[in-house]
Amino acid sequence: MALNSSPDDTIAAIATPPGQAGIGIVRISGPKALAIVKEIFRSKYPRDSFETHRLYLGHLVDPVSGTAIDEVLLSFMKAPHTYTREDIVEINSHSGYLLLSRILKLVMDQGARLARPGEFTFRAFINGRIDLTQAEAVVDIVNSQSEKGLQLVAEQIKGTLRRRIELVKDAAVEILAHAEVAIDFPEEDHEILSREEGMNRIKEKLLEPLRVLIADHKSRNIWVDGINTVIVGRVNVGKSSLLNRLLNETRAIVTPVPGTTRDIIESPLSIEGIPLRLVDTAGLRQGTDQVERIGIHLTRQKMQSADLILLVFDQSEHLQQEDKKILDQCRSRNVIIVLNKIDLPGGLLPKERELLASEFPTVAVSALTGQGMDRLKQAIVNFVLKDGPDLGDSNVAPNLRHRKALEEALACFTRAAGGLKKSLPMEIVALELRSGIDALGEIIGETTPEHVLESIFSQFCMGK
Ligand SMILES: Nc1nc2c(ncn2[C@@H]2O[C@H](COP(=O)(O)OP(=O)(O)OP(=O)(O)O)[C@@H](O)[C@H]2O)c(=O)[nH]1
Ligand SMILES: [Mg+2]
């Protein structure tokens, strides 16, 4: 979204999704919001003034033709106690895209302009009602994959993450103030923090809380996005069948032809309340054609970022060269071995079976009949509870953008502490502290570059 949103503009948009629904809402925000609706709203008792945060019943009327358009409930919310901190009017009408478009046009004819996606929330941000982490949470609340994820995002909307970051930032500003005094008055030793005290304070007030926040990012990935669970194996061992069976639907194409899956197929899945993002991949082999080779390349990328790999073998056959190669590539990863096709006679040699079982937890299933699927689900739950990523009991969850800035701040403050230790000039220490403070400011939107703001608000839908 272009961010040149003039505060003099009054903006309007349909705030409810297209399609059939009980009601539809047109939202108007800006200095002319009330004047606009006064032109088009007629109630039983003519009124000049509207009280804030009240609902009014009446009709919308085209002021030129005098035609009544719909019976509506109108709510007026006076600045600054509103979503955008500007005057807001919401028109609750009957639903239907045609009707809502007509109401929107009527509002625009009186001087409003069409809002860009996310512009209401952008105004809330620019007008200081919410910070950038809260704005981001408004998008995430829609996408959250679990109850806990929803809770984390709700905390973020309340500003919990912002407060945690401000705490660190304020502490850094205080330490910086001491450093600046030391620069300006080098001879007045007694006034300033000793280098030793400065180091301790950086460690305790900056580095430690930042490390905790960075670790909290991991739990967000899990609760908001789901545990990244990638199904991997040689061609034709039954990966896509396994995905379909776990999801209880035919999501991926299954055929006896080796190399059926070429694209990455992702789907959310919840097992006992644990959110997973299940990923089916192209079977690994020496790719025969270009499309398959690209698919295999994508598979390898997905394997790298997996939290958990479901490594599938066809137990009705011997281990093949390709199987062994994949097993090698998965060493030191979190793996559950899935021996598929147990409805068929066993083909694995006992020593092959032992080899697999000695490496990782192993579950035998039939993706075709569903046999063993409960054991597989249990194995996934066990993995998550025992060896899985730390789910944490934190109430905040930084996203990837936050995490990068937190790491940047951590690096700056670590160098600042190092500078104090090595008796480097205070100017250098102050410089590092300032850079760290800027990185933290970027998270909450104080010093965020415009292109980052644009990419954040471009994820919003119309009317939000
Ligand atoms: N008997 C039996 N056949 C199975 C089972 N699982 C899959 N198959 C069959 O094995 C063949 C390959 O299954 P897919 O699920 O497409 O295998 P894939 O690993 O996704 O294969 P690619 O996408 O080609 O790598 C199909 O004919 C399936 O019906 C099983 O548990 N038992
Ligand atoms: Mg497949």
Coordinates of C-alpha atoms and ligand atoms in Angstrom, one line a residue:
M1 CA 0.0 0.0 0.0
A2 CA 1.2 3.5 -0.7
L3 CA 1.6 5.1 2.6
N4 CA 0.9 8.7 1.7
S5 CA -2.4 8.6 3.6
S6 CA -3.4 12.2 4.2
P7 CA -5.2 12.7 7.5
D8 CA -7.6 15.1 5.8
D9 CA -9.0 12.4 3.7
T10 CA -12.1 10.6 4.9
I11 CA -11.8 7.0 3.9
A12 CA -14.5 4.4 3.4
A13 CA -14.7 0.6 2.6
I14 CA -17.0 -2.4 2.8
A15 CA -15.7 -4.1 6.0
T16 CA -17.5 -7.4 5.7
P17 CA -16.5 -10.2 3.2
P18 CA -18.3 -10.6 -0.1
G19 CA -20.9 -13.4 -0.3
Q20 CA -24.0 -14.2 1.6
A21 CA -24.3 -13.0 5.2
G22 CA -26.8 -11.7 7.7
I23 CA -25.5 -8.1 7.7
G24 CA -23.0 -6.0 5.9
I25 CA -20.9 -3.1 7.1
V26 CA -19.6 0.0 5.4
R27 CA -17.0 1.7 7.5
I28 CA -16.1 5.4 7.3
S29 CA -13.2 7.1 9.1
G30 CA -12.0 10.7 9.0
P31 CA -12.9 14.3 9.7
K32 CA -15.9 14.3 7.4
A33 CA -17.4 10.9 8.5
L34 CA -20.3 12.4 10.4
A35 CA -21.0 15.2 7.9
I36 CA -21.2 12.6 5.1
V37 CA -23.8 10.4 6.9
K38 CA -25.8 13.4 7.9
E39 CA -26.4 14.0 4.2
I40 CA -27.8 10.5 3.6
F41 CA -29.3 9.2 6.8
R42 CA -32.9 9.8 7.7
S43 CA -34.4 8.7 11.0
K44 CA -38.0 8.9 12.3
Y45 CA -37.0 11.9 14.5
P46 CA -34.8 14.3 12.5
R47 CA -31.6 14.9 14.4
D48 CA -28.7 17.3 14.1
S49 CA -26.4 15.7 16.7
F50 CA -25.3 12.2 17.2
E51 CA -24.0 11.0 20.5
T52 CA -20.8 9.0 20.5
H53 CA -20.9 5.1 20.8
R54 CA -24.6 4.9 20.1
L55 CA -26.7 3.1 17.5
Y56 CA -29.3 4.9 15.4
L57 CA -32.0 3.2 13.4
G58 CA -33.1 4.8 10.1
H59 CA -32.9 4.8 6.3
L60 CA -30.2 5.6 3.9
V61 CA -31.6 8.0 1.2
D62 CA -30.0 9.2 -2.0
P63 CA -30.1 13.0 -1.5
V64 CA -30.3 13.7 -5.2
S65 CA -33.2 11.3 -6.2
G66 CA -34.7 11.0 -2.7
T67 CA -34.8 7.2 -3.1
A68 CA -34.6 5.1 0.1
I69 CA -31.8 2.6 -0.3
D70 CA -32.0 0.4 2.8
E71 CA -33.0 0.4 6.4
V72 CA -29.8 0.6 8.5
L73 CA -28.3 0.8 11.9
L74 CA -25.8 3.5 12.1
S75 CA -23.1 3.8 14.8
F76 CA -21.1 6.9 15.5
M77 CA -17.8 6.8 17.4
K78 CA -16.2 10.1 18.1
A79 CA -12.4 10.6 18.0
P80 CA -10.2 9.9 19.7
H81 CA -11.8 6.8 21.4
T82 CA -12.0 4.8 18.1
Y83 CA -10.1 2.2 16.2
T84 CA -8.4 4.8 14.0
R85 CA -8.5 7.7 16.6
E86 CA -10.5 9.5 14.0
D87 CA -14.3 10.0 13.8
I88 CA -15.8 6.7 12.7
V89 CA -19.2 5.8 11.4
E90 CA -20.3 2.3 10.6
I91 CA -23.3 1.6 8.6
N92 CA -24.9 -1.8 9.3
S93 CA -27.1 -2.7 6.4
H94 CA -28.6 -5.8 4.9
S95 CA -26.0 -7.9 3.2
G96 CA -25.4 -8.3 -0.5
Y97 CA -22.5 -7.1 -2.6
L98 CA -24.7 -4.9 -4.9
L99 CA -26.4 -3.2 -2.0
L100 CA -23.1 -2.6 -0.1
S101 CA -21.4 -1.3 -3.3
R102 CA -24.3 1.1 -3.7
I103 CA -24.0 2.4 -0.1
L104 CA -20.3 2.7 -0.5
K105 CA -20.8 4.7 -3.7
L106 CA -23.3 7.0 -2.0
V107 CA -20.8 7.6 0.8
M108 CA -18.0 8.4 -1.8
D109 CA -20.3 10.7 -3.6
Q110 CA -20.5 12.8 -0.5
G111 CA -16.7 13.2 -0.4
A112 CA -15.1 10.1 1.1
R113 CA -12.4 8.2 -0.8
L114 CA -12.0 4.4 -1.1
A115 CA -9.7 3.1 1.6
R116 CA -6.7 1.0 0.6
P117 CA -6.4 -2.5 2.2
G118 CA -5.3 -2.1 5.8
E119 CA -5.6 1.7 5.8
F120 CA -7.9 1.8 8.8
T121 CA -5.3 -0.1 10.8
F122 CA -2.5 2.0 9.3
R123 CA -4.3 5.1 10.6
A124 CA -4.5 3.4 14.1
F125 CA -0.8 2.9 13.9
I126 CA 0.1 6.4 12.5
N127 CA -2.1 8.0 15.1
G128 CA -0.4 6.2 17.9
R129 CA -3.2 4.0 19.1
I130 CA -1.4 0.8 18.3
D131 CA 2.3 0.0 17.6
L132 CA 3.5 -2.1 14.8
T133 CA 3.5 -5.4 16.6
Q134 CA -0.2 -4.9 17.4
A135 CA -0.9 -4.1 13.8
E136 CA 0.8 -7.3 12.7
A137 CA -1.2 -9.3 15.2
V138 CA -4.4 -8.1 13.6
V139 CA -3.3 -10.0 10.5
D140 CA -2.1 -13.1 12.4
I141 CA -5.3 -13.5 14.4
V142 CA -7.0 -14.6 11.2
N143 CA -4.3 -17.1 10.3
S144 CA -3.6 -18.7 13.7
Q145 CA -3.6 -22.5 13.7
S146 CA -4.3 -23.3 17.3
E147 CA -6.1 -22.0 20.5
K148 CA -2.7 -21.3 22.1
G149 CA -1.6 -19.4 18.9
L150 CA -4.8 -17.4 19.1
Q151 CA -4.0 -16.5 22.7
L152 CA -0.5 -15.5 21.8
V153 CA -1.7 -13.2 19.1
A154 CA -4.4 -11.8 21.3
E155 CA -1.7 -10.9 23.9
Q156 CA 0.2 -9.2 21.1
I157 CA -2.8 -7.1 20.1
K158 CA -3.1 -6.0 23.7
G159 CA 0.5 -4.7 23.5
T160 CA 2.3 -7.3 25.7
L161 CA 5.1 -7.7 23.2
R162 CA 5.5 -4.0 22.8
R163 CA 5.8 -3.5 26.5
R164 CA 8.5 -6.2 26.8
I165 CA 10.5 -4.6 24.1
E166 CA 10.0 -1.1 25.5
L167 CA 11.3 -2.3 28.9
V168 CA 14.6 -3.4 27.2
K169 CA 14.8 -0.3 25.1
D170 CA 14.2 2.0 28.1
A171 CA 17.0 0.2 30.0
A172 CA 19.3 0.7 26.9
V173 CA 18.5 4.4 26.7
E174 CA 19.4 4.8 30.4
I175 CA 22.8 3.0 29.9
L176 CA 23.3 5.2 26.8
A177 CA 22.7 8.3 28.8
H178 CA 25.5 7.3 31.2
A179 CA 27.8 6.6 28.3
E180 CA 27.1 10.0 26.9
V181 CA 27.8 11.7 30.2
A182 CA 31.1 9.9 30.2
I183 CA 31.8 11.2 26.7
D184 CA 30.9 14.8 27.6
F185 CA 32.5 14.9 31.0
P186 CA 35.4 12.5 30.8
E187 CA 37.1 13.8 34.0
E188 CA 34.1 13.5 36.3
D189 CA 34.5 9.8 37.2
H190 CA 32.2 9.8 40.2
E191 CA 29.1 10.7 38.2
I192 CA 29.1 7.9 35.8
L193 CA 28.6 4.2 35.7
S194 CA 31.8 2.2 36.1
R195 CA 32.7 0.1 33.0
E196 CA 32.2 -3.0 35.2
E197 CA 28.7 -1.9 36.3
G198 CA 27.8 -0.9 32.8
M199 CA 28.7 -4.4 31.5
N200 CA 26.7 -6.0 34.2
R201 CA 23.7 -3.9 33.5
I202 CA 23.9 -4.6 29.8
K203 CA 24.0 -8.3 30.5
E204 CA 21.2 -8.3 33.0
K205 CA 18.8 -5.7 31.5
L206 CA 19.5 -6.1 27.8
L207 CA 21.1 -9.4 26.8
E208 CA 19.2 -11.7 29.0
P209 CA 15.7 -10.5 28.2
L210 CA 16.6 -10.3 24.5
R211 CA 17.7 -14.0 24.6
V212 CA 14.4 -15.0 26.2
L213 CA 12.4 -13.1 23.6
I214 CA 14.4 -14.7 20.7
A215 CA 13.7 -18.1 22.2
D216 CA 10.0 -17.2 22.4
H217 CA 10.0 -16.9 18.6
K218 CA 10.3 -20.6 18.3
S219 CA 7.1 -21.2 20.2
R220 CA 5.3 -18.8 17.9
N221 CA 6.3 -20.8 14.9
I222 CA 4.7 -23.8 16.5
W223 CA 1.5 -22.3 17.9
V224 CA 0.7 -19.8 15.2
D225 CA 2.1 -21.6 12.1
G226 CA 2.1 -25.3 13.2
I227 CA 5.0 -27.7 13.7
N228 CA 6.6 -28.1 10.3
T229 CA 6.3 -31.8 9.6
V230 CA 7.7 -32.9 6.3
I231 CA 7.0 -36.3 4.7
V232 CA 10.1 -37.6 2.9
G233 CA 11.1 -40.8 1.2
R234 CA 12.0 -42.5 -2.1
V235 CA 9.4 -42.5 -4.9
N236 CA 6.3 -44.7 -4.5
V237 CA 6.7 -45.6 -0.9
G238 CA 3.3 -44.1 -0.1
K239 CA 4.1 -40.5 1.1
S240 CA 1.1 -39.0 -0.5
S241 CA -1.1 -41.8 0.7
L242 CA 0.1 -41.1 4.2
L243 CA -0.7 -37.4 3.9
N244 CA -4.2 -38.2 2.7
R245 CA -4.7 -40.7 5.5
L246 CA -3.5 -38.4 8.2
L247 CA -5.8 -35.6 6.9
N248 CA -8.7 -38.0 6.2
E249 CA -9.2 -36.5 2.8
T250 CA -7.8 -36.9 -0.7
R251 CA -5.5 -33.9 -0.8
A252 CA -2.6 -35.3 -2.9
I253 CA -2.7 -37.4 -6.0
V254 CA -1.8 -41.1 -5.5
T255 CA -0.8 -43.4 -8.4
P256 CA 1.4 -46.5 -8.8
V257 CA 3.6 -44.4 -11.1
P258 CA 6.9 -43.5 -9.4
G259 CA 7.4 -39.7 -9.4
T260 CA 3.7 -38.8 -9.1
T261 CA 4.2 -35.9 -6.7
R262 CA 6.3 -33.0 -8.0
D263 CA 5.0 -30.0 -6.1
I264 CA 5.0 -29.4 -2.4
I265 CA 1.6 -29.9 -0.8
E266 CA 1.0 -28.4 2.5
S267 CA -2.0 -28.7 4.9
P268 CA -2.7 -27.9 8.5
L269 CA -3.5 -30.7 10.8
S270 CA -4.2 -30.9 14.5
I271 CA -3.3 -34.0 16.6
E272 CA -4.6 -33.9 20.2
G273 CA -4.5 -30.1 20.0
I274 CA -1.0 -29.9 18.7
P275 CA -0.9 -27.9 15.5
L276 CA 1.1 -29.4 12.6
R277 CA 1.8 -28.1 9.2
L278 CA 2.0 -31.3 7.2
V279 CA 4.1 -31.2 4.0
D280 CA 4.1 -33.9 1.2
T281 CA 7.1 -33.8 -1.1
A282 CA 8.4 -35.3 -4.3
G283 CA 10.0 -38.7 -3.9
L284 CA 13.8 -38.5 -3.8
R285 CA 15.7 -40.2 -6.7
Q286 CA 17.9 -39.2 -9.5
G287 CA 15.4 -37.0 -11.2
T288 CA 14.5 -38.1 -14.7
D289 CA 13.0 -34.9 -16.2
Q290 CA 13.2 -31.2 -15.5
V291 CA 9.9 -30.9 -13.6
E292 CA 10.8 -33.7 -11.3
R293 CA 14.3 -32.4 -10.7
I294 CA 12.8 -29.0 -9.6
G295 CA 10.4 -30.9 -7.3
I296 CA 13.3 -32.8 -5.7
H297 CA 15.2 -29.6 -5.2
L298 CA 12.2 -28.1 -3.4
T299 CA 12.0 -31.3 -1.3
R300 CA 15.5 -30.9 -0.1
Q301 CA 14.8 -27.3 0.9
K302 CA 11.7 -28.4 2.9
M303 CA 13.8 -31.1 4.6
Q304 CA 16.2 -28.4 5.8
S305 CA 13.5 -26.3 7.5
A306 CA 11.6 -29.2 8.9
D307 CA 10.9 -29.4 12.7
L308 CA 10.0 -33.1 12.2
I309 CA 10.6 -35.5 9.3
L310 CA 8.4 -38.4 8.7
L311 CA 10.7 -40.7 6.8
V312 CA 8.7 -43.3 4.9
F313 CA 10.0 -46.7 3.7
D314 CA 8.1 -49.4 1.8
Q315 CA 8.5 -52.4 4.2
S316 CA 7.4 -54.8 1.5
E317 CA 10.7 -54.4 -0.3
H318 CA 14.4 -54.5 0.6
L319 CA 16.1 -51.2 1.5
Q320 CA 17.3 -49.7 -1.7
Q321 CA 20.3 -47.6 -2.4
E322 CA 18.1 -44.5 -2.5
D323 CA 16.5 -45.3 0.9
K324 CA 20.0 -45.6 2.5
K325 CA 21.0 -42.3 1.0
I326 CA 18.0 -40.5 2.4
L327 CA 18.5 -42.1 5.8
D328 CA 22.1 -40.7 5.8
Q329 CA 20.8 -37.2 4.9
C330 CA 18.4 -37.3 7.9
R331 CA 21.0 -38.2 10.5
S332 CA 21.0 -35.6 13.3
R333 CA 17.5 -34.5 12.4
N334 CA 14.2 -35.1 14.3
V335 CA 12.9 -38.2 12.5
I336 CA 10.1 -40.7 12.9
I337 CA 10.5 -43.7 10.6
V338 CA 7.3 -44.9 9.0
L339 CA 7.4 -48.5 7.7
N340 CA 4.5 -48.4 5.2
K341 CA 2.5 -51.0 3.4
I342 CA 2.2 -53.5 6.3
D343 CA -0.8 -54.9 4.6
L344 CA 1.7 -56.5 2.2
P345 CA 4.1 -59.3 3.1
G346 CA 7.3 -58.0 4.7
G347 CA 10.3 -57.6 2.5
L348 CA 12.8 -55.8 4.8
L349 CA 15.6 -58.1 6.0
P350 CA 15.8 -58.4 9.8
K351 CA 19.1 -56.5 9.9
E352 CA 17.6 -53.7 7.8
R353 CA 14.7 -53.5 10.2
E354 CA 17.2 -53.4 13.1
L355 CA 19.3 -50.7 11.4
L356 CA 16.2 -48.4 11.0
A357 CA 14.9 -49.1 14.5
S358 CA 18.3 -48.4 16.1
E359 CA 18.4 -44.9 14.6
F360 CA 15.0 -43.4 15.2
P361 CA 11.5 -44.2 16.7
T362 CA 9.8 -46.5 14.2
V363 CA 6.2 -47.1 13.5
A364 CA 4.6 -49.6 11.1
V365 CA 1.5 -48.6 9.2
S366 CA -0.6 -49.1 6.2
A367 CA -1.6 -45.9 4.6
L368 CA -3.9 -47.9 2.4
T369 CA -6.0 -49.6 5.2
G370 CA -5.3 -47.1 8.0
Q371 CA -3.7 -49.7 10.2
G372 CA -1.2 -48.3 12.7
M373 CA -2.2 -44.7 12.1
D374 CA -3.0 -44.2 15.8
R375 CA 0.4 -45.4 16.7
L376 CA 1.9 -42.9 14.3
K377 CA -0.1 -40.1 15.8
Q378 CA 1.0 -41.1 19.3
A379 CA 4.6 -41.1 18.1
I380 CA 4.2 -37.6 16.8
V381 CA 2.7 -36.5 20.1
N382 CA 5.5 -38.2 22.0
F383 CA 8.1 -36.4 19.9
V384 CA 6.5 -33.0 20.5
L385 CA 6.2 -33.6 24.2
K386 CA 9.7 -35.1 24.7
D387 CA 12.1 -34.0 22.1
G388 CA 10.1 -31.5 20.3
P389 CA 10.7 -27.8 20.1
D390 CA 10.2 -26.1 23.4
L391 CA 6.6 -25.0 23.5
G392 CA 7.3 -22.5 26.2
D393 CA 4.9 -21.0 28.6
S394 CA 5.5 -17.5 27.4
N395 CA 2.7 -15.1 26.6
V396 CA 4.5 -13.4 23.8
A397 CA 5.6 -14.7 20.5
P398 CA 7.8 -12.6 18.3
N399 CA 7.5 -13.2 14.5
L400 CA 10.4 -13.6 12.1
R401 CA 10.7 -9.9 11.5
H402 CA 10.9 -9.2 15.2
R403 CA 13.3 -12.0 15.7
K404 CA 15.7 -10.6 13.1
A405 CA 15.6 -7.2 14.8
L406 CA 16.0 -8.7 18.2
E407 CA 19.1 -10.6 17.0
E408 CA 20.4 -7.3 15.6
A409 CA 19.9 -5.6 18.9
L410 CA 21.5 -8.5 20.8
A411 CA 24.6 -8.3 18.5
C412 CA 24.9 -4.5 19.0
F413 CA 24.5 -4.7 22.8
T414 CA 27.0 -7.6 23.0
R415 CA 29.5 -5.5 21.1
A416 CA 28.7 -2.6 23.5
A417 CA 29.5 -4.8 26.5
G418 CA 32.6 -6.1 24.7
G419 CA 33.7 -2.5 24.1
L420 CA 33.4 -1.7 27.8
K421 CA 35.4 -4.8 28.7
K422 CA 38.1 -4.0 26.3
S423 CA 38.2 -0.3 27.4
L424 CA 37.4 0.9 23.9
P425 CA 36.4 4.6 23.6
M426 CA 33.0 5.4 25.0
E427 CA 32.0 6.8 21.6
I428 CA 32.1 3.3 20.2
V429 CA 30.1 1.9 23.1
A430 CA 27.5 4.6 22.6
L431 CA 27.3 4.0 18.9
E432 CA 26.6 0.3 19.4
L433 CA 24.0 1.1 22.1
R434 CA 22.3 3.6 19.7
S435 CA 22.2 1.0 16.9
G436 CA 20.7 -1.6 19.2
I437 CA 18.0 0.9 20.4
D438 CA 17.2 1.6 16.7
A439 CA 16.8 -2.1 16.0
L440 CA 14.3 -2.3 18.9
G441 CA 12.5 0.8 17.7
E442 CA 12.1 -0.9 14.3
I443 CA 10.1 -3.7 15.9
I444 CA 7.5 -1.4 17.4
G445 CA 7.4 0.9 14.4
E446 CA 9.3 3.9 15.7
T447 CA 12.2 3.7 13.2
T448 CA 10.8 1.2 10.7
P449 CA 11.7 1.8 7.0
E450 CA 8.8 2.6 4.8
H451 CA 9.2 -0.5 2.6
V452 CA 8.8 -2.7 5.7
L453 CA 5.7 -0.8 6.7
E454 CA 4.4 -1.2 3.2
S455 CA 5.0 -5.0 3.1
I456 CA 3.2 -5.4 6.5
F457 CA 0.1 -3.4 5.6
S458 CA -0.1 -4.9 2.2
Q459 CA -1.1 -8.2 3.9
F460 CA -4.3 -6.7 5.2
C461 CA -7.7 -7.1 3.5
M462 CA -10.0 -4.3 2.4
G463 CA -11.9 -2.6 5.2
K464 CA -9.5 -3.6 7.9
Ligands
LIG1 N1 -0.6 -52.1 -0.5 C1 -0.3 -50.8 -0.2 N2 -0.1 -49.9 -1.2 C2 0.1 -48.6 -0.8 C3 0.1 -48.2 0.5 N3 0.4 -46.9 0.5 C4 0.5 -46.5 -0.8 N4 0.3 -47.6 -1.6 C5 0.4 -47.6 -3.0 O1 1.7 -47.2 -3.5 C6 1.6 -46.4 -4.7 C7 2.3 -45.1 -4.5 O2 1.6 -44.4 -3.5 P1 1.8 -42.8 -3.3 O3 1.1 -42.4 -2.1 O4 1.5 -42.1 -4.6 O5 3.4 -42.8 -3.1 P2 4.4 -41.6 -3.0 O6 5.5 -41.9 -2.1 O7 3.7 -40.3 -2.8 O8 5.0 -41.6 -4.5 P3 5.7 -40.4 -5.3 O9 4.8 -39.2 -5.2 O10 5.7 -40.9 -6.7 O11 7.0 -40.2 -4.7 C8 0.1 -46.3 -5.0 O12 -0.2 -47.2 -5.9 C9 -0.5 -46.5 -3.6 O13 -1.9 -47.0 -3.8 C10 -0.1 -49.2 1.5 O14 0.0 -48.9 2.7 N5 -0.3 -50.4 1.1
MG2 MG 3.5 -38.6 -3.8

